[in-house]
Short mmCIF file of C-alpha atoms in Angstrom, two decimals:
data_model
loop_
_atom_site.label_atom_id
_atom_site.label_comp_id
_atom_site.label_asym_id
_atom_site.label_seq_id
_atom_site.Cartn_x
_atom_site.Cartn_y
_atom_site.Cartn_z
CA UNK B 1 0.00 0.00 0.00
CA UNK B 2 1.17 3.51 -0.76
CA UNK B 3 1.38 5.83 2.22
CA UNK B 4 2.31 9.49 1.76
CA UNK B 5 2.86 12.16 4.37
CA UNK B 6 2.83 15.89 3.65
CA UNK B 7 3.50 18.84 5.92
CA UNK B 8 2.67 22.42 4.99
CA UNK B 9 1.77 25.57 6.91
CA UNK B 10 1.38 23.82 10.26
CA UNK B 11 -0.78 21.01 8.90
CA UNK B 12 0.16 17.35 8.59
CA UNK B 13 -1.64 15.02 6.22
CA UNK B 14 -1.30 11.27 5.77
CA UNK B 15 -2.84 9.57 2.74
CA UNK B 16 -3.08 5.82 2.19
CA UNK B 17 -4.00 4.37 -1.19
CA UNK B 18 -3.74 0.92 -2.73
CA UNK B 19 -0.84 0.33 -5.12
CA UNK B 20 -1.99 0.56 -8.72
CA UNK B 21 0.02 -1.62 -11.08
CA UNK B 22 -1.88 -0.47 -14.18
CA UNK B 23 -2.90 3.04 -15.12
CA UNK B 24 -6.34 3.46 -16.72
CA UNK B 25 -4.68 3.90 -20.14
CA UNK B 26 -2.63 0.73 -19.67
CA UNK B 27 -5.80 -1.16 -18.67
CA UNK B 28 -7.58 0.05 -21.81
CA UNK B 29 -4.62 -0.98 -23.95
CA UNK B 30 -4.54 -4.39 -22.25
CA UNK B 31 -8.24 -4.99 -22.91
CA UNK B 32 -7.92 -3.83 -26.53
CA UNK B 33 -4.92 -6.10 -27.11
CA UNK B 34 -6.62 -9.14 -25.59
CA UNK B 35 -9.81 -8.31 -27.51
CA UNK B 36 -7.90 -8.18 -30.81
CA UNK B 37 -6.06 -11.44 -30.17
CA UNK B 38 -9.19 -13.22 -28.96
CA UNK B 39 -11.25 -12.06 -31.95
CA UNK B 40 -8.46 -13.07 -34.32
CA UNK B 41 -8.19 -16.56 -32.84
CA UNK B 42 -11.94 -17.11 -32.49
CA UNK B 43 -12.47 -15.72 -36.02
CA UNK B 44 -10.00 -18.31 -37.31
CA UNK B 45 -11.96 -21.05 -35.56
CA UNK B 46 -15.19 -19.61 -36.98
CA UNK B 47 -13.76 -19.80 -40.50
CA UNK B 48 -12.69 -23.40 -39.81
CA UNK B 49 -16.27 -24.29 -38.89
CA UNK B 50 -15.99 -24.27 -35.07
CA UNK B 51 -18.42 -21.39 -34.54
CA UNK B 52 -19.02 -22.22 -30.84
CA UNK B 53 -15.60 -20.81 -29.98
CA UNK B 54 -16.84 -17.26 -30.68
CA UNK B 55 -19.54 -17.11 -27.92
CA UNK B 56 -17.10 -18.53 -25.36
CA UNK B 57 -14.51 -15.95 -26.36
CA UNK B 58 -17.18 -13.29 -25.81
CA UNK B 59 -17.89 -14.66 -22.32
CA UNK B 60 -14.20 -14.66 -21.56
CA UNK B 61 -13.86 -11.02 -22.62
CA UNK B 62 -16.94 -10.04 -20.59
CA UNK B 63 -15.41 -11.68 -17.49
CA UNK B 64 -12.13 -9.83 -18.08
CA UNK B 65 -13.98 -6.52 -18.46
CA UNK B 66 -15.92 -7.09 -15.22
CA UNK B 67 -12.71 -7.97 -13.35
CA UNK B 68 -10.93 -4.84 -14.58
CA UNK B 69 -13.93 -2.65 -13.65
CA UNK B 70 -13.80 -4.11 -10.14
CA UNK B 71 -10.11 -3.18 -9.99
CA UNK B 72 -10.96 0.39 -11.05
CA UNK B 73 -13.35 0.70 -8.11
CA UNK B 74 -10.84 -0.78 -5.67
CA UNK B 75 -8.07 1.53 -6.90
CA UNK B 76 -10.15 4.63 -6.14
CA UNK B 77 -10.16 3.85 -2.39
CA UNK B 78 -8.24 6.16 -0.06
CA UNK B 79 -7.87 7.21 3.57
CA UNK B 80 -6.74 10.74 4.39
CA UNK B 81 -6.01 11.92 7.94
CA UNK B 82 -5.35 15.65 8.31
CA UNK B 83 -4.10 17.28 11.50
CA UNK B 84 -4.44 21.03 11.31
CA UNK B 85 -4.55 23.33 14.31
CA UNK B 86 -7.03 21.90 16.82
CA UNK B 87 -8.86 19.68 14.27
CA UNK B 88 -8.20 16.11 13.23
CA UNK B 89 -10.14 15.28 10.06
CA UNK B 90 -10.49 11.74 8.72
CA UNK B 91 -11.73 11.28 5.14
CA UNK B 92 -12.28 7.77 3.80
CA UNK B 93 -13.32 6.73 0.32
CA UNK B 94 -14.37 3.13 -0.31
CA UNK B 95 -16.45 1.84 -3.22
CA UNK B 96 -17.24 5.38 -4.38
CA UNK B 97 -18.61 6.48 -0.99
CA UNK B 98 -16.98 9.35 0.85
CA UNK B 99 -17.10 9.63 4.63
CA UNK B 100 -15.61 12.51 6.61
CA UNK B 101 -15.37 12.91 10.36
CA UNK B 102 -13.75 15.67 12.33
CA UNK B 103 -12.41 15.47 15.89
CA UNK B 104 -11.04 18.02 18.32
CA UNK B 105 -7.36 17.27 19.01
CA UNK B 106 -7.84 18.08 22.70
CA UNK B 107 -10.34 15.23 23.09
CA UNK B 108 -9.34 12.76 20.41
CA UNK B 109 -7.92 9.43 21.62
CA UNK B 110 -6.05 7.04 19.36
CA UNK B 111 -5.76 3.30 19.99
CA UNK B 112 -4.88 0.10 18.16
CA UNK B 113 -7.80 -2.35 18.15
CA UNK B 114 -7.69 -5.83 16.66
CA UNK B 115 -11.44 -6.48 16.46
CA UNK B 116 -12.05 -9.38 14.06
CA UNK B 117 -8.90 -8.75 12.02
CA UNK B 118 -5.55 -10.40 12.85
CA UNK B 119 -3.75 -7.05 12.58
CA UNK B 120 -5.07 -4.13 14.63
CA UNK B 121 -6.68 -1.12 12.98
CA UNK B 122 -6.27 2.41 14.33
CA UNK B 123 -9.35 3.69 16.16
CA UNK B 124 -9.85 7.42 16.74
CA UNK B 125 -12.47 8.32 19.39
CA UNK B 126 -13.96 11.48 20.77
CA UNK B 127 -17.31 12.37 22.38
CA UNK B 128 -18.97 9.02 21.64
CA UNK B 129 -17.92 8.98 17.98
CA UNK B 130 -15.29 6.69 16.60
CA UNK B 131 -13.60 6.00 13.30
CA UNK B 132 -11.28 3.21 12.20
CA UNK B 133 -8.45 3.79 9.75
CA UNK B 134 -5.59 1.71 8.46
CA UNK B 135 -7.37 -0.68 6.10
CA UNK B 136 -5.16 0.55 3.27
CA UNK B 137 -1.92 0.38 5.27
CA UNK B 138 0.43 -2.51 5.85
CA UNK B 139 0.90 -3.50 9.53
CA UNK B 140 4.31 -1.74 9.79
CA UNK B 141 2.82 1.41 8.20
CA UNK B 142 -0.10 1.21 10.65
CA UNK B 143 2.21 1.02 13.68
CA UNK B 144 4.39 3.84 12.35
CA UNK B 145 1.36 6.02 11.65
CA UNK B 146 -0.12 5.20 15.08
CA UNK B 147 3.04 6.25 16.91
CA UNK B 148 3.44 9.39 14.78
CA UNK B 149 -0.19 10.49 15.23
CA UNK B 150 -0.16 9.70 18.97
CA UNK B 151 3.01 11.74 19.44
CA UNK B 152 1.60 14.69 17.50
CA UNK B 153 -1.71 14.61 19.39
CA UNK B 154 0.16 14.54 22.74
CA UNK B 155 2.29 17.52 21.68
CA UNK B 156 -0.89 19.40 20.66
CA UNK B 157 -2.68 18.82 23.98
CA UNK B 158 0.33 19.34 26.30
CA UNK B 159 1.23 23.02 26.16
CA UNK B 160 4.34 24.19 28.03
CA UNK B 161 3.78 26.80 30.78
#
């Protein structure tokens, strides 16, 4: 998983996204190439009298198209955690649905919680609301992000006299 961290003008932002091995253009080119080869081969079988190869080639191409569309949806997922001033904002995007929650840094508590998963997710809580992040992070990235966010939240709430 790809994890990026940016800092600018007193704000820190962490963004987690899945790794994308194919760009949309490369996916289109892949489908067009497989389509051309499949039609060429099945057309040859059609000319040889084995016309049943053509419908099965069509089913195969439909399955490939559906699989690549599912990958497009999965690649659009992201988790963004922004710490700016006294606000901690969590924005998640899964399956085309956006969800945004905002927490006060003075009251926000961060913990690692395993739940049903073998590796713990990061849970952010404040005033009866909670949010889990880390689905798009590897376990080492999750632990690194947890320690970094915890340290920054502690430094925000503890002001020197």
